Short mmCIF file of C-alpha atoms in Angstrom, two decimals:
data_model
loop_
_atom_site.label_atom_id
_atom_site.label_comp_id
_atom_site.label_asym_id
_atom_site.label_seq_id
_atom_site.Cartn_x
_atom_site.Cartn_y
_atom_site.Cartn_z
CA MET A 1 4.42 -2.48 5.57
CA PRO A 2 1.80 -3.92 3.02
CA ILE A 3 2.23 -2.09 0.18
CA SER A 4 -0.04 -1.96 -2.98
CA ALA A 5 -0.67 -2.44 -6.28
CA PRO A 6 2.01 -1.59 -8.92
CA LYS A 7 1.96 2.06 -10.43
CA ALA A 8 4.00 3.11 -13.29
CA VAL A 9 6.01 6.17 -12.37
CA ARG A 10 8.72 8.50 -13.47
CA VAL A 11 11.86 8.26 -11.29
CA GLY A 12 13.45 11.46 -11.27
CA ALA A 13 15.66 11.96 -14.25
CA LEU A 14 15.47 8.33 -15.62
CA SER A 15 14.56 7.63 -18.93
CA ALA A 16 12.30 4.47 -18.38
CA ALA A 17 9.42 4.23 -16.14
CA VAL A 18 9.97 2.09 -12.84
CA ILE A 19 7.22 -0.09 -11.47
CA VAL A 20 6.91 1.09 -7.81
CA ALA A 21 3.84 0.45 -5.33
CA ALA A 22 0.82 2.77 -5.36
CA GLY A 23 0.77 3.04 -1.69
CA THR A 24 4.22 1.79 -0.77
CA VAL A 25 4.72 4.72 1.68
CA VAL A 26 4.34 3.67 4.90
CA GLY A 27 4.76 6.67 7.08
CA CYS A 28 6.31 6.52 10.72
CA THR A 29 10.03 6.87 11.51
CA GLY A 30 12.39 8.83 9.17
CA ASN A 31 12.14 5.89 6.79
CA ALA A 32 8.52 6.26 5.82
CA SER A 33 8.68 3.22 3.75
CA LEU A 34 9.44 0.32 5.87
CA LYS A 35 6.75 0.57 8.58
CA PRO A 36 4.72 -2.44 8.98
CA THR A 37 0.84 -2.07 8.64
CA SER A 38 -1.36 -2.59 11.61
CA LYS A 39 -4.09 -4.88 12.61
CA PHE A 40 -7.80 -3.96 12.70
CA SER A 41 -10.80 -5.10 13.29
CA SER A 42 -14.33 -4.30 12.00
CA SER A 43 -16.50 -3.37 15.34
CA VAL A 44 -18.29 0.00 14.59
CA SER A 45 -21.36 1.61 15.94
CA GLY A 46 -23.77 3.11 13.79
CA PRO A 47 -26.75 2.15 11.27
CA ALA A 48 -26.19 -0.09 8.69
CA THR A 49 -26.16 1.45 5.04
CA SER A 50 -29.78 1.13 4.65
CA GLU A 51 -30.48 3.01 7.78
CA LEU A 52 -28.58 5.89 6.77
CA PRO A 53 -30.15 9.19 6.39
CA ALA A 54 -32.07 9.73 2.79
CA SER A 55 -29.47 12.33 1.81
CA LEU A 56 -26.64 10.13 2.01
CA THR A 57 -28.35 6.66 0.49
CA GLY A 58 -30.21 8.58 -1.96
CA GLN A 59 -28.01 10.99 -2.97
CA LYS A 60 -27.33 11.56 -7.00
CA LEU A 61 -23.45 11.81 -7.61
CA SER A 62 -22.43 14.74 -10.04
CA TRP A 63 -20.02 13.09 -12.79
CA LYS A 64 -17.72 15.64 -14.39
CA GLN A 65 -14.66 15.18 -16.43
CA CYS A 66 -11.80 14.84 -14.42
CA ALA A 67 -9.33 17.83 -13.32
CA ALA A 68 -5.74 17.14 -13.13
CA PRO A 69 -4.77 15.02 -9.98
CA THR A 70 -3.92 17.23 -6.96
CA PRO A 71 -0.23 17.01 -5.49
CA ALA A 72 -1.78 15.74 -2.67
CA GLN A 73 -3.19 12.69 -4.89
CA GLY A 74 0.11 12.83 -6.83
CA GLY A 75 -0.25 15.47 -9.48
CA GLY A 76 0.07 14.79 -13.34
CA LYS A 77 -2.15 15.69 -15.95
CA ALA A 78 -5.99 15.04 -16.14
CA PRO A 79 -6.96 11.77 -17.38
CA GLY A 80 -9.03 12.87 -19.93
CA GLY A 81 -10.92 10.47 -22.43
CA GLU A 82 -14.08 8.69 -20.79
CA TRP A 83 -12.83 9.25 -17.22
CA GLU A 84 -15.41 11.04 -14.86
CA CYS A 85 -15.21 12.16 -11.27
CA ALA A 86 -17.53 12.72 -8.63
CA THR A 87 -17.73 13.10 -4.81
CA LEU A 88 -19.67 11.01 -2.79
CA LYS A 89 -21.06 12.28 0.52
CA ALA A 90 -20.20 9.92 3.48
CA PRO A 91 -20.82 10.49 7.37
CA LEU A 92 -17.76 11.92 8.84
CA ASP A 93 -18.65 9.92 12.14
CA TYR A 94 -20.79 6.68 11.58
CA ALA A 95 -21.82 6.69 14.99
CA LYS A 96 -23.17 10.15 14.29
CA ALA A 97 -24.44 9.54 10.99
CA ASP A 98 -26.98 12.41 10.70
CA GLY A 99 -24.00 14.68 11.65
CA GLU A 100 -21.28 16.19 9.45
CA THR A 101 -20.29 14.67 6.40
CA THR A 102 -17.13 14.39 4.51
CA GLY A 103 -16.52 14.12 0.85
CA ILE A 104 -15.18 10.71 -1.01
CA ALA A 105 -13.47 11.48 -4.21
CA LEU A 106 -14.41 8.88 -7.07
CA ILE A 107 -13.34 8.22 -10.41
CA ARG A 108 -15.01 6.02 -13.09
CA ALA A 109 -14.47 5.11 -16.93
CA LYS A 110 -17.92 3.37 -17.99
CA ALA A 111 -18.07 -0.08 -19.38
CA LYS A 112 -17.49 -0.21 -23.02
CA ASP A 113 -20.26 -2.91 -23.70
CA GLN A 114 -23.11 -1.38 -21.58
CA GLY A 115 -25.94 -4.11 -23.32
CA ARG A 116 -23.82 -6.77 -21.02
CA ARG A 117 -22.52 -4.40 -18.21
CA LEU A 118 -22.56 -6.03 -15.03
CA GLY A 119 -22.10 -3.12 -12.84
CA SER A 120 -19.39 -1.29 -11.14
CA LEU A 121 -16.18 -2.92 -10.26
CA VAL A 122 -14.33 -1.17 -7.27
CA PHE A 123 -10.53 -0.90 -6.83
CA ASN A 124 -8.57 -0.13 -3.92
CA PHE A 125 -4.62 -0.16 -4.73
CA GLY A 126 -3.37 -0.26 -1.39
CA GLY A 127 -1.28 1.52 0.95
CA PRO A 128 -3.14 2.43 3.29
CA GLY A 129 -2.62 5.85 1.39
CA GLY A 130 -2.66 5.55 -2.26
CA SER A 131 -4.72 7.53 -4.21
CA GLY A 132 -7.19 5.72 -6.53
CA ILE A 133 -8.03 8.77 -8.61
CA THR A 134 -4.63 8.79 -9.72
CA THR A 135 -3.80 5.21 -9.75
CA LEU A 136 -6.58 3.75 -11.97
CA PRO A 137 -6.12 5.71 -15.03
CA GLY A 138 -2.59 4.82 -15.00
CA LEU A 139 -3.14 1.14 -14.87
CA ALA A 140 -6.37 1.37 -16.99
CA LYS A 141 -4.80 -1.01 -19.84
CA ASP A 142 -4.18 -3.88 -16.96
CA TYR A 143 -8.00 -3.98 -16.83
CA ASP A 144 -9.00 -3.17 -20.12
CA THR A 145 -10.83 -6.67 -20.25
CA LEU A 146 -12.76 -6.30 -17.51
CA ARG A 147 -13.86 -2.91 -18.55
CA SER A 148 -15.51 -4.68 -21.47
CA ARG A 149 -18.53 -5.54 -19.14
CA TYR A 150 -17.79 -3.40 -15.62
CA ASP A 151 -17.49 0.40 -14.89
CA LEU A 152 -13.98 0.72 -13.50
CA VAL A 153 -14.31 2.70 -10.05
CA SER A 154 -11.90 3.67 -7.89
CA PHE A 155 -11.69 6.31 -4.98
CA ASP A 156 -9.35 8.29 -2.56
CA PRO A 157 -10.44 6.37 0.87
CA ARG A 158 -10.84 8.84 3.72
CA GLY A 159 -7.85 10.62 4.76
CA VAL A 160 -5.96 10.10 1.07
CA GLY A 161 -5.73 12.55 -1.40
CA GLY A 162 -8.97 14.27 -2.33
CA SER A 163 -11.00 12.75 0.59
CA ALA A 164 -10.01 14.98 3.55
CA GLY A 165 -6.65 14.24 2.76
CA VAL A 166 -4.38 14.29 5.97
CA THR A 167 -1.87 16.69 6.05
CA CYS A 168 1.40 16.89 8.39
CA LEU A 169 4.70 18.47 7.33
CA SER A 170 5.50 20.87 4.50
CA ASP A 171 7.57 19.30 1.51
CA LYS A 172 10.59 20.65 2.76
CA GLU A 173 10.08 19.01 6.31
CA THR A 174 9.25 15.95 4.71
CA ASP A 175 12.51 16.07 2.66
CA ALA A 176 14.24 16.08 6.25
CA MET A 177 12.16 13.44 7.43
CA THR A 178 12.93 10.76 4.74
CA ALA A 179 16.63 11.68 5.11
CA ALA A 180 16.66 11.43 8.34
CA ASP A 181 18.45 8.45 10.56
CA GLY A 182 15.55 5.68 10.99
CA SER A 183 17.47 3.10 12.38
CA PRO A 184 19.39 4.65 15.26
CA ASP A 185 22.72 3.12 16.58
CA ASP A 186 23.15 4.79 19.89
CA ASP A 187 21.14 6.44 22.90
CA SER A 188 21.73 9.75 21.29
CA GLU A 189 20.33 9.13 18.07
CA VAL A 190 17.52 7.06 19.72
CA ARG A 191 16.56 10.64 21.33
CA ALA A 192 17.15 12.10 18.07
CA ALA A 193 14.70 10.07 16.15
CA THR A 194 12.12 10.14 18.99
CA ALA A 195 12.34 13.86 18.93
CA ALA A 196 11.68 13.93 15.30
CA ASN A 197 8.74 11.42 15.65
CA LYS A 198 7.15 13.65 18.37
CA LYS A 199 7.48 16.61 15.64
CA TYR A 200 5.79 14.97 13.39
CA VAL A 201 2.88 13.66 15.53
CA GLU A 202 2.24 17.21 16.52
CA ALA A 203 2.23 18.47 13.06
CA CYS A 204 -0.51 15.83 12.09
CA GLN A 205 -2.40 16.79 15.21
CA ARG A 206 -2.12 20.50 14.58
CA ASN A 207 -3.04 20.29 10.58
CA ALA A 208 -5.44 17.45 10.27
CA GLY A 209 -6.61 16.67 13.88
CA LYS A 210 -10.54 16.79 13.02
CA VAL A 211 -10.26 14.12 10.61
CA LEU A 212 -7.78 11.71 12.64
CA PRO A 213 -10.15 9.91 14.42
CA HIS A 214 -12.39 9.00 11.47
CA VAL A 215 -9.80 7.08 8.79
CA ASP A 216 -9.64 3.81 10.10
CA THR A 217 -10.57 0.96 7.76
CA VAL A 218 -14.00 0.31 9.20
CA SER A 219 -14.86 3.42 8.09
CA ALA A 220 -13.59 3.26 4.70
CA ALA A 221 -15.08 -0.10 4.41
CA ARG A 222 -18.77 1.53 5.16
CA ASP A 223 -17.95 4.06 2.86
CA MET A 224 -17.85 1.33 0.25
CA ASP A 225 -21.09 -0.05 1.17
CA LEU A 226 -22.61 3.55 0.69
CA MET A 227 -20.87 3.80 -2.52
CA ARG A 228 -22.10 0.71 -3.66
CA ALA A 229 -25.75 1.94 -2.73
CA VAL A 230 -25.31 4.88 -4.50
CA LEU A 231 -23.84 3.74 -7.82
CA GLY A 232 -27.00 1.37 -7.97
CA ASP A 233 -25.14 -1.90 -7.60
CA LYS A 234 -27.11 -4.64 -5.61
CA LYS A 235 -23.83 -6.38 -4.92
CA LEU A 236 -20.07 -4.92 -4.34
CA ASN A 237 -17.88 -6.28 -6.87
CA TYR A 238 -14.37 -5.46 -5.77
CA PHE A 239 -10.66 -5.79 -6.78
CA GLY A 240 -8.63 -5.11 -3.54
CA ILE A 241 -4.73 -5.11 -3.84
CA SER A 242 -2.26 -5.27 -0.88
CA TYR A 243 -3.90 -3.16 2.03
CA GLY A 244 -6.89 -3.35 -0.33
CA THR A 245 -7.33 -6.89 0.60
CA LYS A 246 -7.60 -5.80 4.18
CA LEU A 247 -9.99 -3.41 3.51
CA GLY A 248 -11.99 -6.17 1.41
CA GLY A 249 -11.67 -8.53 4.06
CA VAL A 250 -13.40 -6.46 6.41
CA TYR A 251 -16.28 -5.44 4.01
CA ALA A 252 -16.97 -9.09 3.44
CA HIS A 253 -16.96 -9.46 7.37
CA LEU A 254 -19.18 -6.53 7.83
CA PHE A 255 -21.48 -6.83 4.77
CA PRO A 256 -20.92 -10.74 3.76
CA LYS A 257 -24.73 -10.83 1.94
CA ASN A 258 -23.58 -7.83 -0.23
CA VAL A 259 -20.47 -9.20 -1.44
CA GLY A 260 -20.54 -10.03 -5.30
CA ARG A 261 -17.74 -10.93 -7.32
CA SER A 262 -14.18 -10.00 -5.16
CA VAL A 263 -10.65 -10.56 -5.90
CA LEU A 264 -7.95 -10.02 -3.18
CA ASP A 265 -4.46 -9.79 -4.80
CA ALA A 266 -1.16 -9.27 -2.79
CA VAL A 267 -2.76 -10.47 0.29
CA VAL A 268 -2.33 -9.37 3.89
CA ASP A 269 -2.08 -11.75 6.76
CA PRO A 270 -4.92 -11.34 9.00
CA THR A 271 -3.88 -13.71 11.53
CA GLN A 272 -0.65 -11.74 12.53
CA ASP A 273 0.00 -9.03 14.90
CA THR A 274 2.12 -6.01 14.21
CA VAL A 275 5.38 -7.29 15.22
CA SER A 276 5.19 -10.89 13.43
CA ALA A 277 4.01 -9.09 10.39
CA ALA A 278 6.96 -6.65 10.32
CA ILE A 279 9.09 -9.82 10.68
CA GLY A 280 7.34 -11.50 7.78
CA GLN A 281 7.75 -8.69 5.79
CA ALA A 282 11.46 -8.07 6.55
CA LYS A 283 11.92 -12.06 5.54
CA GLY A 284 9.76 -11.22 2.43
CA PHE A 285 12.06 -8.29 0.97
CA GLN A 286 15.09 -10.34 2.05
CA LEU A 287 14.01 -13.13 -0.17
CA ALA A 288 13.37 -10.92 -2.94
CA LEU A 289 16.27 -9.24 -2.43
CA ASP A 290 18.23 -12.86 -2.50
CA ASN A 291 16.61 -13.78 -5.56
CA TYR A 292 17.46 -10.41 -7.60
CA MET A 293 21.36 -10.97 -6.50
CA LYS A 294 20.93 -14.43 -7.69
CA ASP A 295 19.40 -13.24 -10.90
CA CYS A 296 22.26 -10.60 -11.16
CA ALA A 297 25.03 -13.04 -10.47
CA ALA A 298 23.97 -15.22 -13.26
CA LYS A 299 24.41 -12.22 -15.55
CA GLY A 300 28.42 -11.93 -15.13
CA SER A 301 30.89 -9.89 -13.29
CA ALA A 302 29.35 -6.80 -13.72
CA CYS A 303 26.84 -7.57 -10.70
CA PRO A 304 27.63 -5.23 -7.76
CA THR A 305 26.62 -7.80 -5.13
CA GLY A 306 28.97 -10.55 -6.55
CA LYS A 307 27.82 -14.14 -5.95
CA GLY A 308 24.89 -13.00 -4.00
CA GLY A 309 24.12 -14.79 -0.51
CA ASP A 310 26.16 -13.88 2.29
CA GLU A 311 28.61 -12.15 -0.21
CA GLY A 312 25.80 -10.10 -1.70
CA ASN A 313 24.49 -9.16 1.84
CA GLN A 314 28.03 -8.25 3.27
CA LYS A 315 28.49 -5.81 0.15
CA LEU A 316 25.10 -4.17 0.77
CA ALA A 317 25.93 -3.88 4.36
CA ALA A 318 28.96 -2.34 3.87
CA LEU A 319 27.24 0.38 1.66
CA LEU A 320 24.90 1.05 4.24
CA LYS A 321 27.06 1.49 6.99
CA LYS A 322 29.33 3.94 4.79
CA LEU A 323 26.31 5.70 4.01
CA ASP A 324 25.28 6.11 7.71
CA ARG A 325 28.57 8.03 8.16
CA HIS A 326 28.94 9.73 4.67
CA PRO A 327 25.85 10.13 2.64
CA LEU A 328 26.38 10.19 -1.35
CA PRO A 329 26.43 13.03 -3.36
CA THR A 330 23.65 13.45 -6.49
CA GLU A 331 23.28 15.72 -9.32
CA SER A 332 20.50 17.27 -7.62
CA GLY A 333 22.44 18.63 -4.72
CA ARG A 334 20.60 16.49 -2.21
CA LYS A 335 22.42 13.62 -0.35
CA LEU A 336 21.65 9.84 -0.57
CA THR A 337 21.48 8.96 3.13
CA GLN A 338 21.22 5.26 4.44
CA ASP A 339 17.51 5.26 4.95
CA GLN A 340 16.95 6.23 1.41
CA ALA A 341 19.53 3.61 -0.05
CA VAL A 342 17.17 0.82 1.62
CA THR A 343 14.33 2.45 0.64
CA GLY A 344 15.43 2.52 -2.95
CA ILE A 345 16.39 -1.06 -2.86
CA ALA A 346 13.24 -2.03 -1.56
CA ALA A 347 11.34 -0.10 -4.28
CA ALA A 348 12.92 -1.77 -7.05
CA LEU A 349 11.94 -5.05 -5.50
CA TYR A 350 8.36 -4.52 -6.36
CA ASP A 351 8.74 -5.76 -9.89
CA LYS A 352 11.16 -7.80 -11.55
CA LYS A 353 11.26 -5.39 -14.44
CA SER A 354 12.81 -3.21 -12.13
CA TRP A 355 15.84 -5.56 -11.31
CA ASP A 356 18.15 -4.22 -14.27
CA MET A 357 17.93 -1.07 -12.88
CA LEU A 358 18.52 -1.83 -9.31
CA THR A 359 21.93 -3.33 -10.71
CA ILE A 360 22.56 0.04 -12.74
CA ALA A 361 21.76 2.11 -9.07
CA LEU A 362 23.83 -0.09 -6.89
CA SER A 363 26.95 -0.04 -9.45
CA GLU A 364 26.63 3.65 -9.40
CA ALA A 365 26.47 4.10 -5.62
CA MET A 366 29.22 1.33 -5.03
CA ARG A 367 31.70 1.96 -7.87
CA SER A 368 31.07 5.46 -8.97
CA GLY A 369 30.21 7.05 -5.30
CA GLN A 370 27.03 8.63 -6.30
CA GLY A 371 23.41 8.40 -5.40
CA ASN A 372 21.28 9.29 -8.30
CA MET A 373 19.27 6.67 -9.24
CA LEU A 374 18.96 5.18 -5.75
CA LEU A 375 17.75 8.43 -4.74
CA ALA A 376 15.30 8.46 -7.62
CA PHE A 377 14.07 5.29 -6.54
CA ALA A 378 13.60 6.53 -2.93
CA ASP A 379 11.65 9.76 -4.20
CA SER A 380 9.08 7.61 -6.20
CA TYR A 381 8.63 5.27 -3.16
CA SER A 382 8.06 8.06 -0.76
CA GLY A 383 5.76 9.99 -3.19
CA ARG A 384 8.07 12.94 -4.00
CA ASP A 385 7.46 14.34 -7.66
CA GLU A 386 10.35 16.03 -9.69
CA GLN A 387 9.43 19.71 -8.45
CA GLY A 388 9.87 18.50 -4.70
CA ARG A 389 6.28 18.11 -4.09
CA TYR A 390 5.14 15.40 -1.95
CA ASN A 391 1.57 13.53 -2.07
CA ASN A 392 0.05 12.80 1.11
CA SER A 393 0.19 9.29 0.95
CA GLN A 394 2.93 8.99 3.97
CA ALA A 395 0.57 11.19 6.08
CA ALA A 396 -2.43 9.06 5.18
CA ASN A 397 -0.81 5.77 5.76
CA ARG A 398 0.23 6.52 9.43
CA ALA A 399 -3.17 8.16 10.05
CA ILE A 400 -4.78 5.12 9.03
CA ASN A 401 -2.60 2.52 10.56
CA CYS A 402 -2.51 4.58 13.97
CA VAL A 403 -5.99 4.80 14.51
CA ASP A 404 -6.86 1.29 13.43
CA ASP A 405 -4.21 -0.52 15.88
CA LYS A 406 -4.19 -0.06 19.60
CA ARG A 407 -0.61 -1.19 20.04
CA ARG A 408 2.13 1.59 20.83
CA TYR A 409 5.80 0.61 21.17
CA THR A 410 8.81 2.09 22.54
CA ALA A 411 12.68 2.29 21.84
CA ASP A 412 13.27 -0.49 24.71
CA ASP A 413 10.23 -2.58 22.94
CA VAL A 414 12.12 -2.28 19.61
CA LYS A 415 15.82 -2.87 21.13
CA ALA A 416 14.52 -6.16 22.45
CA LYS A 417 13.38 -7.21 18.87
CA LEU A 418 16.19 -6.05 17.04
CA PRO A 419 17.82 -9.60 16.93
CA GLN A 420 14.99 -11.21 15.58
CA PHE A 421 14.68 -8.70 13.14
CA ARG A 422 18.34 -8.80 12.17
CA LYS A 423 17.85 -12.56 11.60
CA ALA A 424 14.92 -11.69 9.28
CA SER A 425 16.92 -9.36 7.33
CA PRO A 426 20.32 -8.17 7.47
CA VAL A 427 19.53 -5.33 5.23
CA PHE A 428 16.10 -4.34 5.92
CA GLY A 429 15.43 -5.62 9.27
CA GLU A 430 16.75 -2.81 11.69
CA THR A 431 14.69 -0.06 9.50
CA MET A 432 11.63 -2.03 9.75
CA ALA A 433 12.23 -2.80 13.69
CA TRP A 434 12.44 1.11 14.20
CA GLY A 435 9.14 1.67 12.22
CA LEU A 436 7.28 0.08 15.00
CA THR A 437 7.60 3.31 17.07
CA GLY A 438 5.73 5.25 14.34
CA CYS A 439 2.34 5.46 16.49
CA THR A 440 3.96 6.36 19.75
CA GLY A 441 2.33 9.45 20.87
CA TRP A 442 -0.40 9.55 18.32
CA PRO A 443 -3.07 11.82 19.39
CA VAL A 444 -6.15 9.23 18.79
CA ALA A 445 -5.99 6.10 20.54
CA GLY A 446 -6.24 2.94 18.31
CA LYS A 447 -9.58 1.26 17.99
CA THR A 448 -8.61 -2.13 18.00
CA ASP A 449 -6.09 -5.13 18.15
CA LYS A 450 -8.00 -7.68 15.83
CA THR A 451 -8.45 -8.10 12.29
CA GLU A 452 -11.95 -9.52 11.73
CA VAL A 453 -12.45 -10.83 8.34
CA GLY A 454 -14.70 -14.08 8.87
CA ALA A 455 -17.70 -13.82 6.06
CA LYS A 456 -19.74 -16.68 6.39
CA GLY A 457 -22.47 -16.37 3.78
CA SER A 458 -20.44 -14.44 1.26
CA ALA A 459 -20.00 -15.27 -2.38
CA PRO A 460 -16.72 -16.72 -3.19
CA ILE A 461 -13.97 -14.46 -2.96
CA VAL A 462 -10.86 -15.09 -4.87
CA VAL A 463 -7.47 -14.91 -2.99
CA ILE A 464 -4.15 -14.49 -4.80
CA GLY A 465 -0.76 -14.84 -3.30
CA ASN A 466 2.39 -14.36 -5.28
CA THR A 467 5.53 -16.87 -3.75
CA GLY A 468 8.10 -14.12 -4.55
CA ASP A 469 5.89 -11.20 -2.90
CA PRO A 470 8.07 -8.97 -0.97
CA ALA A 471 5.67 -6.94 0.77
CA THR A 472 2.63 -9.38 1.34
CA PRO A 473 4.33 -12.57 1.91
CA TYR A 474 2.81 -15.69 0.19
CA GLU A 475 1.59 -17.15 3.50
CA GLY A 476 -0.73 -14.53 3.96
CA ALA A 477 -3.04 -15.45 1.15
CA ARG A 478 -3.70 -18.97 2.40
CA LYS A 479 -4.21 -17.73 5.77
CA MET A 480 -6.82 -15.16 4.45
CA ALA A 481 -8.60 -17.50 2.49
CA ARG A 482 -9.01 -19.91 5.65
CA GLU A 483 -10.08 -16.90 7.72
CA LEU A 484 -12.77 -15.84 5.33
CA GLY A 485 -14.18 -19.30 5.85
CA ASP A 486 -15.27 -22.45 4.01
CA GLY A 487 -16.66 -22.00 0.79
CA VAL A 488 -15.97 -18.07 0.63
CA GLY A 489 -12.00 -18.23 0.47
CA VAL A 490 -10.63 -19.56 -2.87
CA GLU A 491 -7.06 -19.70 -3.06
CA LEU A 492 -4.79 -19.02 -6.18
CA THR A 493 -0.88 -19.33 -6.27
CA LEU A 494 1.46 -17.59 -8.63
CA ASN A 495 4.82 -18.79 -8.93
CA GLY A 496 6.28 -15.54 -9.55
CA GLU A 497 8.39 -12.41 -8.46
CA GLY A 498 7.19 -8.92 -7.40
CA HIS A 499 4.18 -7.59 -5.35
CA GLY A 500 1.00 -8.86 -6.62
CA GLY A 501 -0.34 -11.16 -9.13
CA TYR A 502 -2.63 -10.22 -11.78
CA ASN A 503 -0.72 -7.47 -13.16
CA THR A 504 2.51 -9.67 -13.63
CA GLY A 505 1.38 -10.86 -17.04
CA SER A 506 0.27 -14.58 -16.08
CA PRO A 507 -1.84 -15.65 -18.86
CA CYS A 508 -2.90 -18.68 -16.59
CA LEU A 509 -3.48 -15.99 -13.84
CA LYS A 510 -5.22 -13.61 -15.66
CA LYS A 511 -7.58 -16.41 -17.39
CA ALA A 512 -8.59 -17.51 -13.94
CA VAL A 513 -9.57 -13.99 -12.39
CA ASP A 514 -11.14 -12.93 -15.68
CA GLY A 515 -13.35 -15.98 -15.93
CA TYR A 516 -14.53 -15.26 -12.48
CA LEU A 517 -15.21 -11.34 -12.65
CA LEU A 518 -16.61 -11.61 -16.49
CA ASP A 519 -18.54 -15.03 -16.47
CA GLY A 520 -18.99 -15.86 -12.76
CA LYS A 521 -16.69 -19.17 -12.98
CA VAL A 522 -15.13 -20.03 -9.70
CA PRO A 523 -11.76 -21.08 -10.22
CA ALA A 524 -10.80 -24.36 -8.26
CA SER A 525 -9.05 -23.76 -4.78
CA GLY A 526 -5.55 -24.62 -4.92
CA THR A 527 -4.96 -23.89 -8.61
CA THR A 528 -1.12 -22.80 -9.33
CA CYS A 529 -0.01 -20.59 -12.15
CA SER A 530 3.55 -19.25 -13.22
#
């Protein structure tokens, strides 16, 4: 599940903004939020960017004031101000570069100091499935220093939002999917989950079959190189978060000589297979949960998870077991199910600022028998707005993962792995284990089973790992830095909590990253910040 960079979103009727991940929706089983992200490879046929048709490499982008994001992108108001949007034409199939094209939605805000402009800085906020069109304006204040010398640019990757967005289920059908039992306890529940997955796969094939073979990560990386050329940049300056670090690693492998100043934050481990990555994430979320419960216990007797540790895990397990039998009512008339509660807890662990709200949400569920706040967390995590509309991040996530990864897992495979997942996390383990079945029966074969990020000859790439990151555990940063190659991967560590590092407010980390991106000062590898 690596998930993505933080995004401020309103949570149902809550008065405060909750920090949730932009691409956290990882759709596969009934619980769309807790599916491990697949591996991928950079092998692809087709010409280099310079050899693409002139109609593509020589295209002139028509920048216009941005319209309001569509529901598929997440909805909301038009960003206004200095934000401009355009559409890049790219080959639908790079193996047939002179054939049919697809549109890639772009957004930008021009550099404030045009006299010292360094070019474009392209962002991918993760998922896979997060809309850059929606996310970048929402986070622009966090990157205002970088905008002094860069045009801030982001995009909806192919299959996402405004870029031939994959659609599968209706909003009502997605409501039912997110409420379904994604961690079956017996054979009858396994059969029901299998049938639900089959229905989902068939809907994706019916509604988006044409684009499904072409939403892979390698094609998205090639889109970025075409984007670089059309934007007029000799090198790609890039800021990738969570899944965006995989995309950035693949880009560096494919186009090492085209890498400019690049930062990878909340790093996905490129060396793990699907199962080990999922187990690693289960451990990461459990670590974050344990840290939350310790913090909660220190604040007094009002903590719903008691002293934390085993006591806290037992209290949460009891809540989830109860919800499996008797979902809790909410003011909306919908009910909070077991899977939605797991999703809601996970959502609150993405940023330490959400921990106090998680305490309130758990207290409401455990003591008042109401599921309003946990359901609100889960809805934001799953891309559901107050009108009951879903963005397409769940469908895009599954489509991208399933075309990237050759592996397909059965219920028997999951049953064999359940002890490992339960050991990794008594709260999140089972849900993440069953997420492995999400690509079973997918209508498009997965392309590879190996991640290639070696980038010999590339400029230095700064790689950031947060020791308390739940979604992309800290160890992944070190492994990414090593895989990128000697003299390429530059490792930075943040001793902190939450998903990602740059947006946490650490002056030390921000100084190191800004110094590289703005002034070309490569930080010392091994630098640690708090």
